[in-house]
């Protein structure tokens, strides 16, 4: 397991721990504990999205309950006219701005390979196009090895990957701007 995956798993476990005790006023030992110490992501309507987690050394994201499973979706600060917001965030792309999602063959079926999986939850990747951000979510079973980076030629060694089985409209379900607080 890669160090970034371990870090994300640890952050998610720590972030979801308070959810396991939701509604509890006391810990099992009878003491009271402040459960407000986990940073959380909220959408523009004030709706709780999920805990804030690190994806890698410079990227952050939110754990999102999407289509009956948990994924990690990247977020970034909103930038307008060269100015970066100090408090407002938006859904970000897992891929670079010029990259397109890799495909298992030349028909355009998106795959999620081990190189772009942000975290250790359900494999997924996010794509932002203009003001719309969408998460592509893998099925619940491991797919087959595919040509590297979804190349149609099949040259090189296979890459472990999952077929994108569903999509989740991030901006539709959790409108921007996003905010982070306790």
Coordinates of N, CA and C in Angstrom, one line a residue:
X1 N 0.8 -1.2 0.0 CA 0.0 0.0 0.0 C 0.9 1.2 0.0
X2 N 0.6 2.2 -0.9 CA 1.4 3.4 -1.0 C 1.2 4.3 0.3
X3 N 2.2 5.1 0.6 CA 2.1 5.9 1.8 C 0.9 6.9 1.8
X4 N 0.6 7.4 0.6 CA -0.5 8.3 0.5 C -1.8 7.6 0.7
X5 N -1.9 6.3 0.3 CA -3.1 5.6 0.6 C -3.3 5.3 2.1
X6 N -2.2 5.0 2.8 CA -2.2 4.8 4.2 C -2.7 6.1 4.9
X7 N -2.1 7.3 4.4 CA -2.5 8.5 5.1 C -4.0 8.8 4.9
X8 N -4.5 8.6 3.7 CA -5.9 8.8 3.4 C -6.8 7.9 4.3
X9 N -6.4 6.6 4.3 CA -7.2 5.7 5.1 C -7.2 6.1 6.6
X10 N -6.1 6.5 7.1 CA -6.0 6.9 8.5 C -6.9 8.2 8.7
X11 N -6.8 9.1 7.8 CA -7.5 10.4 7.9 C -9.0 10.1 7.9
X12 N -9.4 9.2 7.0 CA -10.8 8.8 6.8 C -11.3 8.1 8.1
X13 N -10.5 7.2 8.6 CA -11.0 6.5 9.8 C -11.1 7.4 11.0
X14 N -10.2 8.4 11.1 CA -10.3 9.3 12.2 C -11.4 10.3 11.9
X15 N -11.7 10.6 10.7 CA -12.8 11.5 10.4 C -14.1 10.9 10.5
X16 N -14.2 9.6 10.3 CA -15.5 8.9 10.4 C -15.8 8.4 11.8
X17 N -14.8 8.4 12.6 CA -14.9 7.9 14.0 C -16.1 8.6 14.7
X18 N -16.2 9.9 14.6 CA -17.3 10.6 15.3 C -18.6 10.2 14.7
X19 N -18.7 9.8 13.5 CA -20.0 9.4 12.9 C -20.5 8.1 13.6
X20 N -19.5 7.2 14.0 CA -19.9 6.0 14.6 C -20.6 6.2 15.9
X21 N -20.3 7.4 16.5 CA -20.9 7.7 17.9 C -21.9 8.8 17.8
X22 N -22.4 9.1 16.6 CA -23.4 10.2 16.4 C -24.5 10.0 17.4
X23 N -24.8 11.1 18.0 CA -25.9 11.1 19.0 C -25.5 10.7 20.4
X24 N -24.3 10.1 20.6 CA -23.9 9.7 21.9 C -23.5 11.0 22.6
X25 N -23.9 11.1 23.9 CA -23.5 12.2 24.7 C -22.2 11.9 25.5
X26 N -22.0 10.6 25.6 CA -20.8 10.2 26.4 C -20.1 9.1 25.7
X27 N -18.8 9.0 26.1 CA -18.0 7.9 25.6 C -18.3 6.7 26.5
X28 N -17.8 5.5 26.1 CA -18.1 4.4 26.9 C -17.6 4.4 28.3
X29 N -16.5 5.2 28.5 CA -16.0 5.4 29.9 C -16.8 6.4 30.7
X30 N -17.9 7.0 30.1 CA -18.7 7.9 30.8 C -18.2 9.4 30.7
X31 N -17.1 9.6 30.1 CA -16.6 11.0 30.0 C -17.2 11.7 28.8
X32 N -17.2 13.0 28.8 CA -17.6 13.8 27.7 C -16.4 14.2 26.9
X33 N -16.6 14.2 25.6 CA -15.4 14.5 24.7 C -15.9 15.4 23.6
X34 N -15.2 16.4 23.2 CA -15.5 17.3 22.2 C -15.3 16.7 20.8
X35 N -16.3 16.5 20.1 CA -16.2 15.8 18.8 C -16.2 16.9 17.6
X36 N -15.9 18.1 17.9 CA -15.9 19.2 16.9 C -14.5 19.4 16.3
X37 N -13.5 18.6 16.6 CA -12.2 18.8 16.2 C -11.9 18.3 14.8
X38 N -12.8 17.7 14.1 CA -12.6 17.3 12.7 C -13.1 18.3 11.7
X39 N -12.2 18.7 10.8 CA -12.6 19.7 9.8 C -13.6 19.0 8.9
X40 N -14.6 19.7 8.5 CA -15.7 19.2 7.7 C -15.9 20.1 6.5
X41 N -16.4 19.5 5.4 CA -16.7 20.2 4.2 C -18.2 20.4 4.1
X42 N -18.7 21.6 3.8 CA -20.1 21.9 3.6 C -20.3 22.6 2.3
X43 N -21.5 22.3 1.7 CA -21.8 22.9 0.4 C -22.4 24.3 0.6
X44 N -22.8 25.0 -0.5 CA -23.3 26.4 -0.4 C -24.6 26.5 0.3
X45 N -25.3 25.4 0.5 CA -26.6 25.5 1.2 C -26.4 25.1 2.7
X46 N -25.1 24.9 3.1 CA -24.8 24.6 4.5 C -25.0 23.1 4.8
X47 N -25.2 22.3 3.8 CA -25.4 20.9 4.0 C -24.0 20.2 4.1
X48 N -23.9 19.4 5.2 CA -22.7 18.6 5.4 C -22.4 17.7 4.3
X49 N -21.1 17.7 3.8 CA -20.7 16.8 2.7 C -20.0 15.6 3.3
X50 N -18.9 15.9 4.1 CA -18.1 14.9 4.7 C -16.9 15.5 5.3
X51 N -16.1 14.6 5.9 CA -14.9 15.1 6.6 C -13.8 15.5 5.5
X52 N -13.0 16.4 5.9 CA -11.9 16.9 5.0 C -10.7 15.9 5.2
X53 N -10.1 15.4 4.1 CA -9.0 14.4 4.2 C -7.9 14.8 3.2
X54 N -6.7 14.5 3.5 CA -5.6 14.7 2.5 C -5.6 13.6 1.5
X55 N -5.4 14.0 0.2 CA -5.3 13.0 -0.8 C -3.9 12.7 -1.1
X56 N -3.0 13.7 -1.2 CA -1.6 13.5 -1.3 C -0.9 14.7 -0.6
X57 N 0.3 14.9 -0.9 CA 1.0 16.0 -0.1 C 0.5 17.4 -0.3
X58 N -0.2 17.6 -1.5 CA -0.7 19.0 -1.7 C -2.2 19.1 -2.0
X59 N -2.8 17.9 -2.2 CA -4.2 17.9 -2.5 C -5.1 17.5 -1.4
X60 N -6.2 18.2 -1.2 CA -7.2 17.8 -0.2 C -8.5 17.4 -0.9
X61 N -9.3 16.8 -0.1 CA -10.6 16.3 -0.7 C -11.6 16.1 0.4
X62 N -12.8 15.7 0.0 CA -13.9 15.4 1.0 C -14.3 14.0 0.8
X63 N -14.6 13.3 1.9 CA -15.2 12.0 1.8 C -16.7 12.3 1.4
X64 N -17.2 11.7 0.3 CA -18.5 11.9 -0.1 C -19.3 10.6 -0.2
X65 N -20.5 10.6 0.3 CA -21.4 9.5 0.2 C -22.1 9.6 -1.1
X66 N -21.7 8.7 -2.1 CA -22.1 8.8 -3.5 C -22.6 7.5 -4.0
X67 N -23.9 7.4 -4.4 CA -24.4 6.2 -5.0 C -24.3 5.0 -4.0
X68 N -24.5 5.2 -2.8 CA -24.4 4.1 -1.8 C -23.0 3.7 -1.4
X69 N -22.0 4.4 -1.7 CA -20.7 4.1 -1.3 C -19.9 5.4 -0.9
X70 N -18.7 5.2 -0.3 CA -17.9 6.3 0.0 C -16.8 6.5 -0.9
X71 N -16.6 7.7 -1.4 CA -15.5 8.0 -2.3 C -14.7 9.3 -1.7
X72 N -13.6 9.6 -2.3 CA -12.9 10.8 -1.9 C -12.9 11.7 -3.2
X73 N -13.4 12.9 -3.1 CA -13.5 13.8 -4.2 C -12.6 15.0 -3.9
X74 N -11.7 15.3 -4.8 CA -10.7 16.5 -4.6 C -11.4 17.8 -4.6
X75 N -10.9 18.7 -3.8 CA -11.4 20.1 -3.8 C -10.2 21.0 -3.9
X76 N -10.5 22.3 -4.4 CA -9.4 23.3 -4.5 C -10.0 24.6 -4.2
X77 N -9.2 25.6 -3.9 CA -9.7 26.9 -3.6 C -10.2 27.6 -4.9
X78 N -11.2 28.4 -4.8 CA -11.8 29.1 -6.0 C -10.8 30.2 -6.4
X79 N -10.6 30.3 -7.7 CA -9.7 31.3 -8.2 C -10.5 32.1 -9.2
X80 N -10.6 33.4 -9.1 CA -11.2 34.3 -10.0 C -10.3 35.5 -10.3
X81 N -10.1 35.8 -11.6 CA -9.3 36.9 -12.0 C -7.9 36.9 -11.3
X82 N -7.3 35.7 -11.2 CA -6.0 35.6 -10.6 C -6.0 35.7 -9.1
X83 N -7.1 35.9 -8.5 CA -7.2 36.0 -7.0 C -7.7 34.6 -6.5
X84 N -7.1 34.1 -5.5 CA -7.5 32.8 -4.9 C -8.2 33.1 -3.6
X85 N -9.4 32.5 -3.4 CA -10.2 32.7 -2.2 C -9.5 32.1 -1.0
X86 N -9.7 32.8 0.1 CA -9.1 32.2 1.4 C -10.1 31.3 2.1
X87 N -11.4 31.4 1.7 CA -12.4 30.6 2.4 C -13.4 29.8 1.5
X88 N -13.3 30.0 0.2 CA -14.3 29.3 -0.6 C -13.6 28.3 -1.5
X89 N -14.2 27.1 -1.7 CA -13.6 26.0 -2.4 C -14.6 25.5 -3.5
X90 N -14.0 24.7 -4.4 CA -14.8 24.1 -5.4 C -14.4 22.7 -5.7
X91 N -15.2 21.9 -6.3 CA -14.8 20.5 -6.7 C -13.7 20.6 -7.7
X92 N -12.7 19.8 -7.6 CA -11.6 19.8 -8.5 C -11.5 18.5 -9.3
X93 N -10.7 18.6 -10.4 CA -10.5 17.4 -11.2 C -9.3 16.5 -10.6
X94 N -9.5 15.2 -10.7 CA -8.4 14.3 -10.3 C -7.3 14.4 -11.4
X95 N -7.8 14.6 -12.7 CA -6.9 14.6 -13.8 C -6.5 16.1 -14.1
X96 N -5.4 16.2 -14.8 CA -5.0 17.6 -15.2 C -6.0 18.2 -16.1
X97 N -5.9 19.5 -16.3 CA -6.9 20.2 -17.1 C -7.0 19.8 -18.5
X98 N -5.9 19.3 -19.1 CA -5.8 18.9 -20.5 C -6.0 17.4 -20.7
X99 N -6.0 16.6 -19.6 CA -6.2 15.2 -19.8 C -7.6 14.8 -19.9
X100 N -7.9 13.7 -20.6 CA -9.2 13.1 -20.6 C -9.2 11.8 -19.9
X101 N -10.3 11.4 -19.4 CA -10.3 10.1 -18.6 C -9.8 9.0 -19.5
X102 N -8.9 8.1 -18.9 CA -8.5 7.0 -19.7 C -9.6 6.0 -20.0
X103 N -9.4 5.3 -21.1 CA -10.5 4.3 -21.5 C -9.9 2.9 -21.6
X104 N -10.7 1.9 -21.4 CA -10.3 0.5 -21.5 C -10.1 0.1 -23.0
X105 N -10.8 0.7 -23.8 CA -10.6 0.4 -25.3 C -10.9 1.7 -26.0
X106 N -10.9 1.7 -27.3 CA -11.1 2.9 -28.0 C -12.6 3.4 -28.1
X107 N -13.5 2.8 -27.4 CA -14.9 3.1 -27.5 C -15.3 4.2 -26.4
X108 N -14.3 4.6 -25.5 CA -14.6 5.6 -24.6 C -15.2 5.2 -23.3
X109 N -15.2 3.9 -22.9 CA -15.6 3.5 -21.6 C -14.6 3.9 -20.6
X110 N -14.9 4.8 -19.7 CA -13.9 5.2 -18.7 C -13.4 4.1 -17.8
X111 N -12.1 4.1 -17.5 CA -11.6 3.2 -16.4 C -10.9 4.1 -15.4
X112 N -10.7 3.4 -14.2 CA -10.1 4.1 -13.1 C -8.8 3.2 -12.8
X113 N -7.7 3.7 -13.1 CA -6.5 2.9 -12.9 C -5.8 3.2 -11.6
X114 N -4.9 2.4 -11.2 CA -4.3 2.5 -9.9 C -3.5 3.8 -9.8
X115 N -3.2 4.5 -10.9 CA -2.4 5.7 -10.9 C -3.2 6.9 -10.5
X116 N -4.5 6.9 -10.7 CA -5.3 8.1 -10.4 C -6.4 7.9 -9.4
X117 N -6.3 6.8 -8.6 CA -7.2 6.5 -7.6 C -6.9 7.4 -6.4
X118 N -7.8 8.4 -6.0 CA -7.4 9.3 -4.9 C -7.9 8.6 -3.6
X119 N -7.1 7.8 -3.0 CA -7.4 7.2 -1.7 C -7.7 5.7 -1.8
X120 N -8.1 5.2 -0.7 CA -8.3 3.7 -0.6 C -9.8 3.3 -0.4
X121 N -10.7 4.3 -0.5 CA -12.1 3.9 -0.5 C -12.5 3.4 -1.9
X122 N -13.7 3.5 -2.2 CA -14.1 3.0 -3.6 C -13.3 3.8 -4.6
X123 N -12.7 3.1 -5.5 CA -11.9 3.9 -6.5 C -12.8 4.8 -7.3
X124 N -12.3 6.0 -7.6 CA -13.1 7.0 -8.3 C -12.1 8.0 -8.9
X125 N -12.6 8.8 -9.8 CA -11.9 10.0 -10.2 C -12.9 11.1 -10.5
X126 N -12.5 12.3 -10.4 CA -13.4 13.5 -10.7 C -13.0 14.2 -11.9
X127 N -13.9 14.7 -12.6 CA -13.6 15.5 -13.8 C -14.4 16.8 -13.7
X128 N -13.8 18.0 -13.9 CA -14.4 19.2 -13.9 C -14.4 19.8 -15.3
X129 N -15.6 20.2 -15.8 CA -15.7 20.8 -17.1 C -16.5 22.1 -16.9
X130 N -15.8 23.2 -16.9 CA -16.5 24.5 -16.7 C -17.0 24.6 -15.2
X131 N -18.3 24.7 -15.1 CA -18.9 24.8 -13.7 C -19.5 23.5 -13.2
X132 N -19.3 22.4 -14.0 CA -19.8 21.1 -13.6 C -18.7 20.1 -13.2
X133 N -18.8 19.5 -12.1 CA -17.9 18.5 -11.6 C -18.6 17.2 -11.5
X134 N -18.1 16.1 -12.0 CA -18.7 14.8 -11.9 C -17.7 13.7 -11.4
X135 N -18.1 12.9 -10.5 CA -17.3 11.8 -10.1 C -17.6 10.5 -10.8
X136 N -16.6 9.8 -11.3 CA -16.8 8.5 -11.9 C -16.4 7.5 -10.9
X137 N -17.3 6.5 -10.6 CA -17.1 5.6 -9.5 C -17.0 4.1 -10.0
X138 N -16.0 3.4 -9.5 CA -15.8 2.0 -9.9 C -16.9 1.1 -9.3
X139 N -17.0 0.0 -9.9 CA -17.9 -1.0 -9.4 C -17.3 -1.6 -8.1
X140 N -18.0 -2.5 -7.5 CA -17.6 -3.1 -6.2 C -16.6 -4.2 -6.4
X141 N -16.3 -4.6 -7.6 CA -15.3 -5.7 -7.8 C -14.2 -5.2 -8.6
X142 N -13.0 -5.8 -8.4 CA -11.8 -5.5 -9.2 C -12.1 -6.0 -10.6
X143 N -11.7 -5.1 -11.6 CA -11.9 -5.5 -13.0 C -10.6 -6.2 -13.4
X144 N -10.3 -6.1 -14.7 CA -9.2 -6.8 -15.2 C -8.0 -5.9 -15.6
X145 N -6.8 -6.4 -15.7 CA -5.7 -5.6 -16.2 C -6.0 -5.0 -17.5
X146 N -5.6 -3.8 -17.8 CA -5.9 -3.2 -19.1 C -4.6 -2.6 -19.6
X147 N -4.5 -2.3 -20.9 CA -3.3 -1.7 -21.4 C -3.0 -0.4 -20.6
X148 N -1.7 -0.1 -20.5 CA -1.3 1.1 -19.7 C -2.0 2.4 -20.1
X149 N -2.5 3.1 -19.1 CA -3.1 4.4 -19.3 C -4.3 4.3 -20.3
X150 N -4.9 3.1 -20.5 CA -6.0 3.0 -21.4 C -5.7 3.1 -22.8
X151 N -4.4 2.9 -23.2 CA -4.0 3.0 -24.6 C -4.7 1.9 -25.4
X152 N -5.1 2.3 -26.6 CA -5.7 1.3 -27.5 C -4.8 0.3 -28.0
X153 N -3.5 0.6 -28.1 CA -2.5 -0.2 -28.7 C -2.2 -1.5 -27.9
X154 N -2.4 -1.3 -26.6 CA -2.1 -2.5 -25.7 C -0.6 -2.7 -25.5
X155 N 0.3 -1.7 -25.9 CA 1.7 -1.9 -25.7 C 2.1 -1.6 -24.3
X156 N 3.1 -2.2 -23.8 CA 3.5 -2.0 -22.4 C 2.9 -3.0 -21.5
X157 N 3.2 -2.9 -20.2 CA 2.6 -3.8 -19.2 C 1.2 -3.4 -18.8
X158 N 0.4 -4.4 -18.4 CA -1.0 -4.0 -18.0 C -1.0 -3.3 -16.7
X159 N -2.0 -2.4 -16.5 CA -2.2 -1.7 -15.3 C -3.5 -2.1 -14.6
X160 N -3.4 -2.4 -13.3 CA -4.7 -2.8 -12.6 C -5.7 -1.6 -12.7
X161 N -6.9 -2.0 -13.0 CA -7.9 -0.9 -13.1 C -9.3 -1.5 -12.8
X162 N -10.3 -0.5 -12.7 CA -11.6 -0.8 -12.5 C -12.5 -0.1 -13.5
X163 N -13.5 -0.7 -14.0 CA -14.4 0.0 -14.9 C -15.3 1.0 -14.1
X164 N -15.5 2.2 -14.7 CA -16.3 3.2 -14.1 C -17.8 2.7 -14.3
X165 N -18.4 2.4 -13.2 CA -19.8 1.8 -13.3 C -20.9 2.8 -13.1
X166 N -20.6 3.9 -12.4 CA -21.6 4.9 -12.3 C -21.0 6.3 -12.2
X167 N -21.8 7.3 -12.3 CA -21.3 8.7 -12.1 C -22.1 9.3 -11.0
X168 N -21.6 10.4 -10.5 CA -22.2 11.1 -9.4 C -22.0 12.6 -9.6
X169 N -23.0 13.4 -9.9 CA -22.9 14.8 -10.2 C -22.6 15.6 -8.9
X170 N -21.3 15.8 -8.7 CA -20.9 16.5 -7.4 C -21.5 17.9 -7.3
X171 N -21.5 18.7 -8.4 CA -22.0 20.1 -8.3 C -23.5 20.1 -8.2
X172 N -24.2 19.1 -8.7 CA -25.6 19.1 -8.6 C -26.1 18.7 -7.2
X173 N -25.4 17.7 -6.6 CA -25.7 17.3 -5.2 C -25.2 18.1 -4.1
X174 N -24.0 18.8 -4.4 CA -23.4 19.6 -3.4 C -22.9 20.9 -4.1
X175 N -23.8 21.9 -4.2 CA -23.5 23.1 -4.9 C -22.3 23.9 -4.3
X176 N -21.6 24.6 -5.2 CA -20.5 25.4 -4.8 C -21.0 26.8 -4.5
X177 N -20.2 27.6 -3.7 CA -18.9 27.3 -3.2 C -19.0 26.4 -2.0
X178 N -17.9 25.6 -1.8 CA -17.8 24.8 -0.6 C -17.1 25.5 0.5
X179 N -17.3 25.2 1.7 CA -16.6 25.8 2.8 C -16.1 24.7 3.7
X180 N -15.1 25.0 4.5 CA -14.4 24.1 5.4 C -14.4 24.7 6.8
X181 N -15.0 24.0 7.8 CA -15.0 24.5 9.1 C -15.3 23.3 10.1
X182 N -15.2 23.6 11.4 CA -15.5 22.6 12.4 C -17.0 22.4 12.5

